[in-house]
Structures are given as C-alpha cells and as structure tokens.
Coordinates of N, CA and C in Angstrom, one line a residue:
Chain A
S1185 N -12.4 -9.2 -6.3 CA -12.2 -8.1 -5.0 C -12.3 -8.5 -3.9
A1186 N -12.1 -7.6 -2.7 CA -12.4 -7.6 -1.4 C -12.7 -6.5 -0.6
V1187 N -13.7 -6.5 0.4 CA -14.2 -5.2 0.9 C -13.4 -5.4 2.4
I1188 N -12.9 -4.5 3.1 CA -12.2 -4.7 4.6 C -13.0 -3.4 5.1
S1189 N -13.2 -3.9 6.0 CA -13.5 -2.9 6.9 C -12.8 -3.0 8.2
Q1190 N -12.5 -2.1 8.7 CA -11.8 -1.6 10.0 C -12.0 -0.6 11.0
K1191 N -11.9 -0.9 12.3 CA -12.2 -0.3 13.3 C -11.6 -0.4 14.4
P1192 N -11.3 0.9 15.1 CA -12.0 2.1 14.9 C -11.4 2.7 13.7
S1193 N -12.0 4.0 13.0 CA -11.8 5.1 12.0 C -10.8 5.6 12.3
R1194 N -10.8 6.0 13.9 CA -10.1 7.2 14.4 C -9.8 6.7 16.1
D1195 N -8.9 7.7 16.6 CA -9.0 7.3 18.0 C -8.3 8.2 18.8
I1196 N -8.3 8.8 19.7 CA -7.4 9.7 20.3 C -7.0 8.7 21.5
C1197 N -5.6 8.4 22.1 CA -5.7 7.7 22.8 C -4.3 8.2 24.2
Q1198 N -4.6 7.6 25.4 CA -3.6 8.3 26.3 C -2.1 7.6 26.0
R1199 N -1.1 8.1 26.3 CA -0.1 7.7 27.0 C 0.3 6.4 27.6
G1200 N 0.8 5.2 27.4 CA 0.8 4.1 28.0 C -0.1 3.0 27.8
T1201 N -0.9 3.4 27.1 CA -2.5 2.3 27.1 C -2.1 1.8 25.8
S1202 N -2.9 0.7 25.5 CA -3.2 0.0 24.4 C -4.3 0.1 23.6
L1203 N -4.4 -0.2 22.5 CA -5.5 -0.4 21.4 C -5.9 -1.1 20.2
T1204 N -6.6 -1.8 20.3 CA -6.2 -3.2 19.0 C -7.4 -2.4 17.9
I1205 N -7.1 -2.7 16.9 CA -7.6 -2.4 15.5 C -8.1 -3.7 15.2
Q1206 N -9.3 -3.5 14.5 CA -9.9 -5.0 14.1 C -10.2 -4.6 12.7
C1207 N -9.8 -5.9 11.9 CA -9.9 -6.2 10.6 C -10.6 -6.9 10.0
Q1208 N -11.9 -6.9 9.5 CA -13.0 -7.7 8.9 C -12.7 -7.9 7.0
V1209 N -12.5 -9.0 6.9 CA -12.5 -8.9 5.2 C -13.9 -9.8 4.6
D1210 N -14.4 -9.5 3.6 CA -16.0 -9.8 3.4 C -15.8 -11.2 2.9
S1211 N -14.7 -11.6 2.4 CA -14.4 -12.8 1.6 C -12.8 -13.8 2.4
Q1212 N -12.7 -15.3 2.3 CA -11.4 -15.8 3.1 C -10.2 -15.2 1.8
V1213 N -8.9 -14.6 2.6 CA -8.1 -14.4 2.2 C -6.9 -14.9 2.5
T1214 N -5.7 -15.3 1.9 CA -4.5 -16.3 2.3 C -3.8 -15.2 3.1
M1215 N -3.4 -13.7 2.8 CA -2.4 -13.1 2.8 C -3.3 -11.7 3.9
M1216 N -2.6 -11.2 4.3 CA -3.4 -10.0 5.7 C -2.2 -9.4 5.9
F1217 N -2.0 -8.2 5.8 CA -0.5 -7.4 6.0 C -1.3 -6.3 6.9
W1218 N -0.2 -5.8 8.0 CA -0.7 -4.6 8.6 C 0.8 -3.7 8.4
Y1219 N -0.2 -2.3 7.8 CA 1.2 -1.1 7.3 C 0.5 -0.1 8.4
R1220 N 1.5 0.7 8.1 CA 2.0 2.1 9.2 C 2.0 3.0 8.3
Q1221 N 1.7 4.6 8.2 CA 1.1 5.6 7.4 C 1.1 6.6 7.8
Q1222 N 2.3 7.1 8.1 CA 2.0 8.9 8.1 C 1.8 9.6 7.1
P1223 N 0.3 10.2 7.8 CA 0.0 11.2 6.5 C 0.7 12.0 5.6
G1224 N 0.5 11.5 4.6 CA 1.2 12.1 3.4 C 3.0 11.4 2.8
Q1225 N 2.5 10.5 3.8 CA 4.2 9.5 3.5 C 4.3 8.2 2.8
S1226 N 5.1 7.3 2.6 CA 4.9 5.8 2.3 C 4.1 5.2 3.2
L1227 N 3.9 3.7 3.1 CA 3.6 3.1 4.3 C 4.9 1.8 4.1
T1228 N 4.4 1.9 5.5 CA 5.9 0.7 6.2 C 4.7 -0.6 6.6
L1229 N 5.2 -1.5 6.2 CA 4.8 -3.0 6.3 C 5.0 -3.9 8.0
I1230 N 4.5 -3.5 8.8 CA 4.6 -3.8 10.2 C 4.9 -5.4 10.2
A1231 N 3.7 -6.1 9.8 CA 3.9 -7.6 9.4 C 2.9 -8.4 9.1
T1232 N 3.1 -9.7 8.3 CA 2.2 -10.7 7.6 C 1.4 -10.9 8.8
A1233 N 0.1 -11.2 8.6 CA -0.6 -11.9 9.6 C -0.8 -13.3 8.8
N1234 N -0.3 -14.3 9.9 CA -0.3 -15.7 9.4 C -1.8 -16.4 9.9
Q1235 N -2.5 -16.8 9.6 CA -3.6 -17.7 10.2 C -3.4 -19.1 10.6
G1236 N -3.7 -19.2 11.6 CA -2.9 -20.3 12.7 C -1.7 -20.4 13.6
S1237 N -0.8 -19.2 12.9 CA 0.5 -19.3 13.5 C 0.5 -17.7 13.9
E1238 N 2.2 -17.4 14.4 CA 2.3 -16.5 14.9 C 2.9 -15.5 13.7
A1239 N 2.7 -13.8 14.1 CA 2.7 -13.2 12.2 C 4.3 -13.2 12.2
T1240 N 4.5 -12.8 11.2 CA 5.9 -12.5 10.3 C 6.2 -11.0 10.1
Y1241 N 7.0 -10.6 11.9 CA 7.4 -9.1 11.9 C 8.2 -8.5 10.9
E1242 N 8.3 -7.4 10.5 CA 9.3 -6.8 9.5 C 10.4 -6.4 10.5
S1243 N 11.5 -5.9 10.1 CA 12.9 -5.2 10.9 C 12.1 -4.1 11.7
G1244 N 12.7 -4.1 12.6 CA 12.1 -2.8 13.5 C 10.9 -2.6 14.3
F1245 N 10.2 -3.9 14.0 CA 8.9 -4.1 14.5 C 8.7 -5.7 15.6
V1246 N 8.4 -5.5 16.6 CA 8.3 -6.7 17.9 C 6.9 -7.0 17.9
I1247 N 6.5 -8.2 18.4 CA 5.6 -9.1 18.7 C 5.1 -8.2 20.5
D1248 N 5.8 -7.9 21.1 CA 5.6 -7.1 22.1 C 4.5 -6.4 22.0
K1249 N 5.3 -5.2 21.2 CA 4.8 -3.7 21.1 C 3.4 -4.0 19.7
F1250 N 3.4 -4.8 19.0 CA 2.4 -5.1 17.8 C 1.6 -6.3 18.2
P1251 N 1.1 -7.0 19.0 CA 0.9 -8.2 19.1 C -0.4 -8.4 17.8
I1252 N -0.4 -9.5 16.8 CA -1.1 -9.3 16.0 C -2.1 -11.0 16.1
S1253 N -3.4 -11.0 15.9 CA -4.2 -12.3 16.0 C -4.2 -12.5 14.8
R1254 N -4.7 -13.8 14.5 CA -5.7 -13.9 13.1 C -5.8 -15.4 13.5
P1255 N -7.6 -15.6 13.8 CA -7.7 -16.6 14.0 C -8.5 -17.2 13.0
N1256 N -9.0 -16.8 12.0 CA -9.5 -17.2 10.6 C -9.0 -16.2 9.4
L1257 N -9.3 -16.4 8.4 CA -9.3 -16.3 7.2 C -9.8 -15.1 6.9
T1258 N -10.8 -14.7 7.3 CA -11.0 -13.3 7.1 C -11.3 -12.2 8.4
F1259 N -10.5 -12.3 9.5 CA -10.1 -11.7 10.6 C -8.7 -11.6 10.9
S1260 N -8.5 -9.9 11.7 CA -7.3 -10.3 11.7 C -7.5 -8.6 12.8
T1261 N -6.7 -8.9 14.4 CA -6.1 -7.9 15.2 C -4.9 -7.6 15.2
L1262 N -4.8 -6.2 15.3 CA -3.7 -5.6 15.7 C -3.6 -4.8 16.8
T1263 N -2.4 -4.9 17.6 CA -2.7 -3.9 19.0 C -1.6 -3.4 18.9
V1264 N -1.4 -1.8 19.4 CA -0.6 -1.0 19.3 C -0.6 -0.9 21.0
S1265 N 0.6 -1.0 21.7 CA 0.6 -1.6 22.9 C 1.5 -0.4 24.2
N1266 N 1.3 -0.1 24.7 CA 1.8 1.2 25.9 C 2.4 2.1 24.6
M1267 N 1.4 2.9 24.0 CA 1.2 3.5 23.5 C 2.0 4.8 23.8
S1268 N 3.0 5.5 23.1 CA 3.3 6.8 22.7 C 3.2 7.8 21.8
P1269 N 3.9 9.0 22.0 CA 3.3 10.2 20.6 C 4.0 9.4 19.4
E1270 N 5.1 8.7 19.7 CA 5.8 8.5 18.2 C 4.6 7.3 17.5
D1271 N 3.6 6.7 18.4 CA 2.9 5.4 17.6 C 1.6 6.4 17.2
S1272 N 1.7 7.8 17.2 CA 0.7 8.3 16.2 C 0.6 8.3 14.9
S1273 N -0.4 7.7 14.1 CA 0.0 7.1 12.7 C -1.3 6.9 12.1
I1274 N -1.6 6.4 10.6 CA -2.4 6.2 10.5 C -2.3 3.9 10.1
Y1275 N -3.1 3.3 10.9 CA -2.8 1.9 10.8 C -3.6 1.4 9.2
L1276 N -3.1 0.5 8.5 CA -3.8 0.1 7.5 C -3.6 -1.6 7.6
C1277 N -4.8 -2.3 7.2 CA -5.0 -3.0 7.0 C -4.9 -3.8 5.6
S1278 N -4.4 -4.7 4.8 CA -4.3 -4.8 3.9 C -4.5 -6.7 3.8
V1279 N -5.2 -6.8 2.4 CA -5.0 -8.0 1.9 C -4.7 -8.5 0.2
G1280 N -4.5 -9.6 0.7 CA -3.7 -10.0 -1.1 C -4.5 -11.3 -1.2
K1281 N -4.7 -11.2 -3.1 CA -5.6 -12.8 -3.1 C -4.6 -13.5 -4.4
G1282 N -4.1 -14.2 -3.4 CA -3.1 -14.9 -4.7 C -2.0 -14.6 -5.1
I1283 N -0.9 -15.0 -5.2 CA 0.6 -14.2 -5.7 C 0.5 -13.6 -6.8
G1284 N 0.6 -12.3 -6.4 CA 1.1 -11.6 -7.9 C -0.3 -10.7 -8.0
G1285 N -1.1 -10.7 -7.4 CA -2.2 -10.3 -7.1 C -2.4 -8.9 -6.2
E1286 N -3.5 -7.8 -6.8 CA -3.6 -6.5 -6.4 C -3.6 -6.5 -4.9
L1287 N -3.1 -5.8 -3.7 CA -3.6 -5.9 -2.8 C -5.2 -4.7 -2.4
F1288 N -5.4 -5.1 -1.6 CA -7.0 -4.3 -1.3 C -6.5 -3.7 -0.1
F1289 N -7.2 -2.6 0.3 CA -7.1 -1.6 1.7 C -8.1 -1.6 2.4
G1290 N -7.9 -1.6 3.5 CA -9.0 -0.4 4.3 C -9.1 0.9 4.2
E1291 N -10.0 1.3 4.9 CA -9.7 2.9 5.2 C -9.0 3.3 6.3
G1292 N -8.2 2.3 6.7 CA -7.4 2.7 7.9 C -8.2 3.2 9.0
S1293 N -7.1 3.5 9.9 CA -7.5 3.7 11.7 C -6.2 4.9 12.1
R1294 N -6.9 5.9 11.8 CA -6.1 7.1 12.2 C -5.9 7.3 13.9
L1295 N -4.6 6.9 14.5 CA -4.2 7.0 15.8 C -3.6 8.0 16.1
T1296 N -4.2 8.7 17.4 CA -3.6 10.1 18.1 C -3.4 9.7 19.3
V1297 N -1.7 9.8 20.0 CA -1.3 9.4 21.3 C -1.4 11.0 21.9
L1298 N -1.7 11.1 22.6 CA -1.3 12.5 23.4 C -0.5 12.1 24.9
Chain B
A1242 N 17.0 -7.3 -0.2 CA 15.9 -6.4 0.0 C 15.2 -5.3 -1.0
Q1243 N 14.1 -5.5 -1.6 CA 13.7 -4.7 -2.7 C 13.5 -3.4 -1.9
T1244 N 13.8 -2.1 -3.0 CA 13.8 -1.0 -3.1 C 12.7 -0.4 -4.3
V1245 N 12.2 0.5 -3.6 CA 10.9 1.5 -4.5 C 11.7 2.7 -4.5
T1246 N 12.1 3.3 -5.6 CA 12.3 5.0 -5.6 C 11.3 5.7 -6.4
Q1247 N 10.8 6.9 -5.5 CA 10.1 7.8 -6.9 C 10.5 9.1 -6.5
S1248 N 11.3 9.3 -7.2 CA 11.9 10.6 -7.3 C 11.6 12.1 -7.3
Q1249 N 9.9 11.8 -7.4 CA 9.1 13.2 -7.5 C 7.8 12.9 -6.6
P1250 N 8.5 14.2 -5.7 CA 7.7 13.7 -4.3 C 6.1 14.8 -5.0
E1251 N 6.3 15.6 -5.9 CA 5.0 16.3 -6.0 C 5.1 16.8 -7.7
M1252 N 3.8 16.8 -8.2 CA 3.8 16.5 -9.9 C 2.2 17.8 -9.8
S1253 N 2.4 18.5 -10.8 CA 1.1 19.2 -11.5 C 0.7 18.8 -13.1
V1254 N -0.3 19.3 -13.2 CA -0.5 18.7 -14.7 C -1.9 19.7 -14.9
Q1255 N -2.0 20.1 -16.1 CA -3.0 20.6 -16.5 C -4.1 19.9 -16.6
E1256 N -5.6 20.1 -16.8 CA -6.5 19.3 -17.0 C -6.4 18.8 -19.0
A1257 N -6.7 17.5 -18.7 CA -6.8 17.2 -20.2 C -5.8 16.9 -20.7
E1258 N -4.5 17.3 -20.1 CA -2.9 17.2 -20.7 C -2.7 16.0 -19.8
T1259 N -1.0 15.6 -20.5 CA -0.6 14.6 -20.3 C 0.6 14.1 -19.0
V1260 N 0.6 13.5 -18.1 CA 1.8 13.6 -17.2 C 2.5 12.0 -16.6
T1261 N 3.5 12.2 -16.8 CA 4.3 10.7 -16.5 C 4.9 11.1 -14.9
L1262 N 4.7 9.8 -14.4 CA 5.1 9.6 -12.7 C 6.2 8.8 -12.8
S1263 N 7.3 8.8 -12.3 CA 8.9 8.1 -12.7 C 8.9 7.1 -10.9
C1264 N 9.1 6.0 -11.6 CA 9.5 5.1 -10.5 C 10.4 3.9 -10.7
T1265 N 11.9 3.7 -10.0 CA 12.7 2.7 -10.3 C 12.7 1.9 -8.9
Y1266 N 13.2 0.7 -9.4 CA 13.3 -0.4 -8.2 C 14.6 -1.0 -8.9
D1267 N 14.8 -1.7 -7.1 CA 16.2 -2.6 -7.7 C 15.5 -3.7 -6.4
T1268 N 16.0 -5.0 -7.3 CA 15.8 -6.6 -7.1 C 16.9 -7.4 -7.5
S1269 N 16.9 -8.5 -6.9 CA 18.1 -9.5 -7.6 C 16.8 -11.0 -8.2
E1270 N 15.7 -10.3 -7.5 CA 14.8 -11.6 -8.3 C 14.2 -11.0 -10.0
S1271 N 13.7 -12.4 -10.8 CA 13.5 -12.1 -11.8 C 11.9 -12.1 -12.2
D1272 N 11.1 -12.7 -11.2 CA 9.9 -12.9 -11.0 C 9.3 -12.1 -10.2
Y1273 N 8.5 -11.3 -10.6 CA 8.0 -10.0 -10.0 C 6.8 -9.4 -10.3
Y1274 N 6.3 -8.5 -9.4 CA 4.8 -7.8 -9.9 C 4.9 -6.5 -9.4
L1275 N 4.8 -5.4 -10.3 CA 4.7 -4.0 -10.0 C 3.5 -4.0 -10.1
F1276 N 3.1 -2.4 -9.2 CA 1.7 -1.9 -9.3 C 1.8 -0.4 -9.5
W1277 N 0.9 0.5 -9.3 CA 0.6 1.7 -9.2 C -0.7 1.8 -8.9
Y1278 N -0.7 2.6 -7.5 CA -2.0 2.4 -6.5 C -2.3 4.3 -6.2
K1279 N -3.4 4.4 -6.1 CA -3.7 5.8 -6.3 C -4.5 6.2 -4.7
Q1280 N -3.9 7.1 -3.7 CA -4.5 7.2 -2.5 C -5.4 8.6 -2.5
P1281 N -6.8 8.6 -3.1 CA -7.2 10.0 -2.9 C -7.4 10.7 -1.3
P1282 N -7.4 12.3 -1.3 CA -7.5 12.3 -0.3 C -8.4 11.5 1.0
S1283 N -9.6 11.2 0.6 CA -10.2 9.9 1.5 C -9.4 9.2 2.1
R1284 N -8.2 8.3 1.6 CA -7.2 8.0 2.0 C -7.0 6.3 1.3
Q1285 N -8.2 5.6 0.9 CA -8.4 4.1 0.7 C -7.8 4.1 -0.6
M1286 N -6.5 3.2 -0.3 CA -6.0 3.2 -1.5 C -6.4 2.0 -2.6
I1287 N -6.4 2.4 -3.9 CA -7.0 1.3 -5.0 C -6.0 1.4 -5.9
L1288 N -6.1 0.3 -7.1 CA -5.3 0.0 -7.6 C -5.4 0.6 -8.7
V1289 N -4.1 1.0 -9.4 CA -4.5 1.7 -10.8 C -4.2 1.1 -12.0
I1290 N -3.2 0.5 -11.4 CA -2.5 -0.8 -13.3 C -1.7 -1.6 -12.6
R1291 N -1.3 -2.7 -13.2 CA -0.1 -4.0 -12.7 C 0.1 -4.5 -13.8
Q1292 N 1.6 -4.7 -13.5 CA 2.5 -5.5 -14.5 C 3.4 -6.4 -14.3
E1293 N 3.2 -7.5 -14.8 CA 3.7 -8.7 -14.6 C 5.2 -8.3 -15.4
A1294 N 6.4 -9.2 -14.2 CA 7.5 -8.7 -14.8 C 8.0 -9.4 -16.0
Y1295 N 7.1 -10.6 -16.1 CA 7.6 -11.7 -17.2 C 7.2 -10.8 -18.8
K1296 N 6.1 -10.0 -18.5 CA 5.6 -9.6 -19.9 C 6.1 -8.7 -20.3
Q1297 N 6.6 -8.6 -21.6 CA 7.3 -7.2 -22.4 C 6.5 -6.3 -22.4
Q1298 N 4.8 -6.9 -22.8 CA 3.8 -6.0 -22.9 C 3.5 -4.7 -22.2
N1299 N 3.6 -3.6 -22.8 CA 3.5 -2.7 -21.5 C 2.0 -2.5 -20.9
A1300 N 1.3 -2.8 -19.6 CA -0.2 -3.0 -19.3 C -0.3 -1.5 -19.5
T1301 N -1.9 -1.4 -19.6 CA -2.8 -0.1 -20.0 C -4.3 -0.5 -19.4
E1302 N -4.9 0.7 -19.0 CA -6.0 1.0 -18.1 C -6.6 1.7 -18.7
N1303 N -7.5 2.0 -19.9 CA -8.2 3.0 -20.2 C -7.3 4.4 -20.5
R1304 N -7.4 5.2 -19.7 CA -5.9 6.2 -19.7 C -4.8 6.2 -19.0
F1305 N -4.3 5.6 -18.6 CA -3.5 5.0 -17.5 C -2.7 3.5 -18.2
S1306 N -1.3 3.9 -18.7 CA -0.7 3.5 -18.8 C 0.9 3.3 -18.7
V1307 N 1.8 2.0 -18.8 CA 3.0 2.0 -17.8 C 3.7 2.0 -18.9
N1308 N 5.4 2.5 -18.6 CA 6.2 2.4 -19.5 C 7.2 0.9 -18.4
F1309 N 7.5 -0.2 -19.1 CA 7.9 -0.8 -18.4 C 9.5 -1.0 -18.5
Q1310 N 10.8 -1.0 -18.2 CA 11.9 -1.1 -18.8 C 12.3 -2.1 -18.1
K1311 N 12.2 -3.1 -18.0 CA 12.7 -4.1 -17.2 C 14.5 -4.5 -16.6
A1312 N 15.1 -4.3 -18.0 CA 16.8 -3.8 -18.0 C 16.9 -2.9 -17.0
A1313 N 16.1 -1.7 -17.0 CA 16.5 -0.7 -16.6 C 15.7 -0.6 -15.0
K1314 N 14.8 -1.4 -14.6 CA 14.4 -1.7 -13.7 C 13.8 -0.3 -13.2
S1315 N 12.8 0.0 -14.6 CA 12.0 1.3 -14.4 C 10.4 1.1 -14.9
F1316 N 9.8 2.0 -14.1 CA 8.0 1.4 -14.6 C 7.4 2.8 -13.9
S1317 N 7.7 3.3 -15.0 CA 6.7 5.0 -15.2 C 5.1 4.8 -15.6
L1318 N 4.2 5.6 -14.9 CA 3.0 5.8 -15.3 C 2.8 7.0 -15.9
K1319 N 1.8 6.6 -17.1 CA 1.7 7.9 -18.0 C 0.1 8.2 -18.0
I1320 N -0.3 9.2 -17.4 CA -1.8 9.5 -17.3 C -2.2 10.2 -18.8
S1321 N -2.9 10.1 -19.6 CA -3.4 10.7 -20.9 C -4.9 11.4 -20.3
D1322 N -4.7 12.8 -21.0 CA -6.7 13.6 -20.6 C -6.8 13.6 -18.9
S1323 N -5.9 14.2 -18.6 CA -6.1 14.2 -17.0 C -7.1 14.7 -16.8
Q1324 N -7.5 14.1 -15.3 CA -9.1 14.9 -14.8 C -8.8 15.1 -13.4
L1325 N -10.0 16.3 -13.2 CA -9.5 16.4 -12.0 C -9.5 15.5 -10.8
G1326 N -10.6 14.5 -11.0 CA -10.1 13.1 -10.0 C -9.5 12.4 -10.0
D1327 N -8.0 13.1 -10.8 CA -7.4 12.4 -11.0 C -5.8 12.2 -9.8
A1328 N -6.4 13.8 -9.1 CA -5.6 14.3 -8.1 C -5.5 13.2 -6.8
A1329 N -4.3 13.3 -6.5 CA -4.0 11.8 -5.1 C -2.7 11.8 -5.2
M1330 N -2.3 10.9 -4.4 CA -1.0 10.6 -4.0 C -0.9 9.3 -4.9
Y1331 N 0.2 8.7 -5.5 CA 0.2 7.6 -6.4 C 1.1 7.3 -5.9
F1332 N 1.3 5.6 -5.6 CA 2.2 5.2 -5.1 C 2.7 3.8 -6.1
C1333 N 4.0 3.6 -6.0 CA 4.5 3.1 -6.8 C 4.7 1.3 -5.8
A1334 N 4.6 0.1 -6.4 CA 4.8 -1.1 -5.3 C 5.1 -2.1 -6.2
Y1335 N 6.1 -2.7 -5.6 CA 6.9 -3.9 -5.6 C 6.0 -5.0 -5.3
R1336 N 6.0 -6.3 -5.7 CA 5.3 -7.3 -5.1 C 6.1 -8.4 -5.4
S1337 N 7.1 -9.3 -4.2 CA 7.5 -10.5 -4.7 C 6.7 -11.2 -4.8
T1338 N 7.7 -12.5 -5.8 CA 6.7 -13.5 -6.0 C 6.7 -15.0 -4.4
N1339 N 7.8 -14.5 -4.3 CA 8.4 -15.4 -2.8 C 7.9 -15.1 -1.9
A1340 N 7.5 -14.0 -1.5 CA 7.3 -13.6 0.1 C 6.0 -13.0 -0.3
G1341 N 5.4 -12.8 -1.2 CA 4.1 -12.0 -1.1 C 3.9 -11.0 -1.2
K1342 N 4.7 -10.6 0.3 CA 4.6 -9.0 0.5 C 5.1 -7.7 -0.6
S1343 N 4.6 -6.2 -0.3 CA 5.0 -5.5 -1.2 C 6.0 -4.6 -0.6
T1344 N 6.1 -3.3 -1.3 CA 7.3 -2.6 -1.2 C 7.1 -1.4 -2.0
F1345 N 6.4 -0.3 -0.9 CA 5.8 0.7 -1.4 C 7.1 1.9 -2.1
G1346 N 7.0 2.9 -2.7 CA 7.9 3.9 -2.7 C 7.2 4.7 -1.9
D1347 N 8.2 6.4 -1.9 CA 7.2 7.2 -0.9 C 6.3 7.8 -1.6
G1348 N 5.8 7.7 -2.7 CA 4.9 8.4 -3.6 C 4.8 9.9 -4.0
T1349 N 4.2 9.8 -5.2 CA 4.0 11.3 -5.6 C 2.6 12.0 -5.6
T1350 N 2.7 13.0 -5.3 CA 1.3 13.9 -5.0 C 0.9 14.3 -6.2
L1351 N 0.1 14.4 -6.9 CA -0.1 14.8 -8.5 C -1.5 16.2 -8.1
T1352 N -1.0 16.8 -8.6 CA -2.2 18.2 -8.6 C -2.6 18.2 -9.6
V1353 N -4.1 18.5 -10.4 CA -4.7 18.7 -11.4 C -5.4 19.9 -11.4
K1354 N -4.6 21.0 -12.8 CA -5.3 22.1 -12.6 C -6.4 22.5 -13.5
P1355 N -7.3 23.0 -13.2 CA -8.4 23.0 -14.1 C -8.3 24.2 -15.1

C-alpha cells in the first residue's frame, strides 16, 4: 500500500496568482500521476510525473500552465500557474506500484480561484 | 486511446439488496487491467476490486464481484447485501500495461436506502 499526503488540502486564491501543491508518499514509487476532478465528476489525467526528467503531459495540458517537479521517488509538486476561475477544481496526486497495480490516491487539494 | 463508459450516472439500492453497476470500455490492447474504485463523500478514492484481462475468472472481494466479458468489453460490478457504508461514487477504470496510466469513467453515484 501507499499513504499519500497532499498539501494544501484546500486554498482560495486570487486570479493571476500561482499555487504549488505538494505530494509526499510514504514509500518509493515508480509512477506518480496528477489528476484534476470537478466535484461529482470524473478524473482527468493532467500528467505523469517522471523522476529525474520532464513530466509527460496529456492532451490539453501544458508545462507552462502546470509545471511539475519530481526530485525523488517519494515527492512531487504540481504548480497551477496564472490561475483563473476555470482552474477551480480538486487536484489529486496518485501513485502506482508496478504495472497493473492499483492506484493510491491522496485526499486531494481543493482549489478555489476568485 | 482507451475510453471507459459508465452509463448510469445514479443508482439506488435498498439496504441488504443487490445492485449492479455497469461499465464498458474500448481498447485495441489485449493485455490490460480493470478496476472499480469507490470515492465516499470524504473524497479519498480507494480500490474496490481489480481484474486482470488475461484471467477469465471473475474477481471477487467479499460482497463485491465483477462480471468481466472481455469480448464484449464489459466490466460490471455487483454489490451484494448492500450496506449504508457502500454509498459513494463508483468509478470504473482501465489501466494500460504499456503506458501505466489509467482512464476513468464518469462515475456512478450509489445511494443506499435504509
């Protein structure tokens, strides 16, 4: 299993500012993912965080808007840059242990942009 | 690209009764993994059950079982003896063996009536 801590759990931000979300895992994992979820809706994959190299972004998400760092096998950050109200959402960190294994999720970071 | 479809946005069941949640998916891959995840109102996603595509036998976890029809690309979840604690949003997910990332359906909100 894996225990994931995300910070902050929630935040209210002003338009045009940036926020960095941290994800800490209690064990080394090969795969880390960042998802976005509107309340009551499905999860959309933003990117795969790769240790020691640039993240792999999904269609519709770009590095300038969502820069990701992954300095080691237990930690990653996602920054939401130049925020607008459309960025208001829940951002979830997820990790996978091995091919075909289940995903483990953090509790999420609920972001509200005014 | 893989897609996952959950055609039931909402379902309800009487406590102690049985309910089946539907899921279909589309893929050109022959080897993959399927999951059902549960997201209670507190938001943290947890695994309910997992199925390897190469296994014909349907997975079972206590009161939870699946009906996996590979040719039909169908993966339904049956919850027996429903309990109040089963109330949550349920997501069907596909995980690729090649890429490791997961694709989620839109979710089904399950209500359990006492």
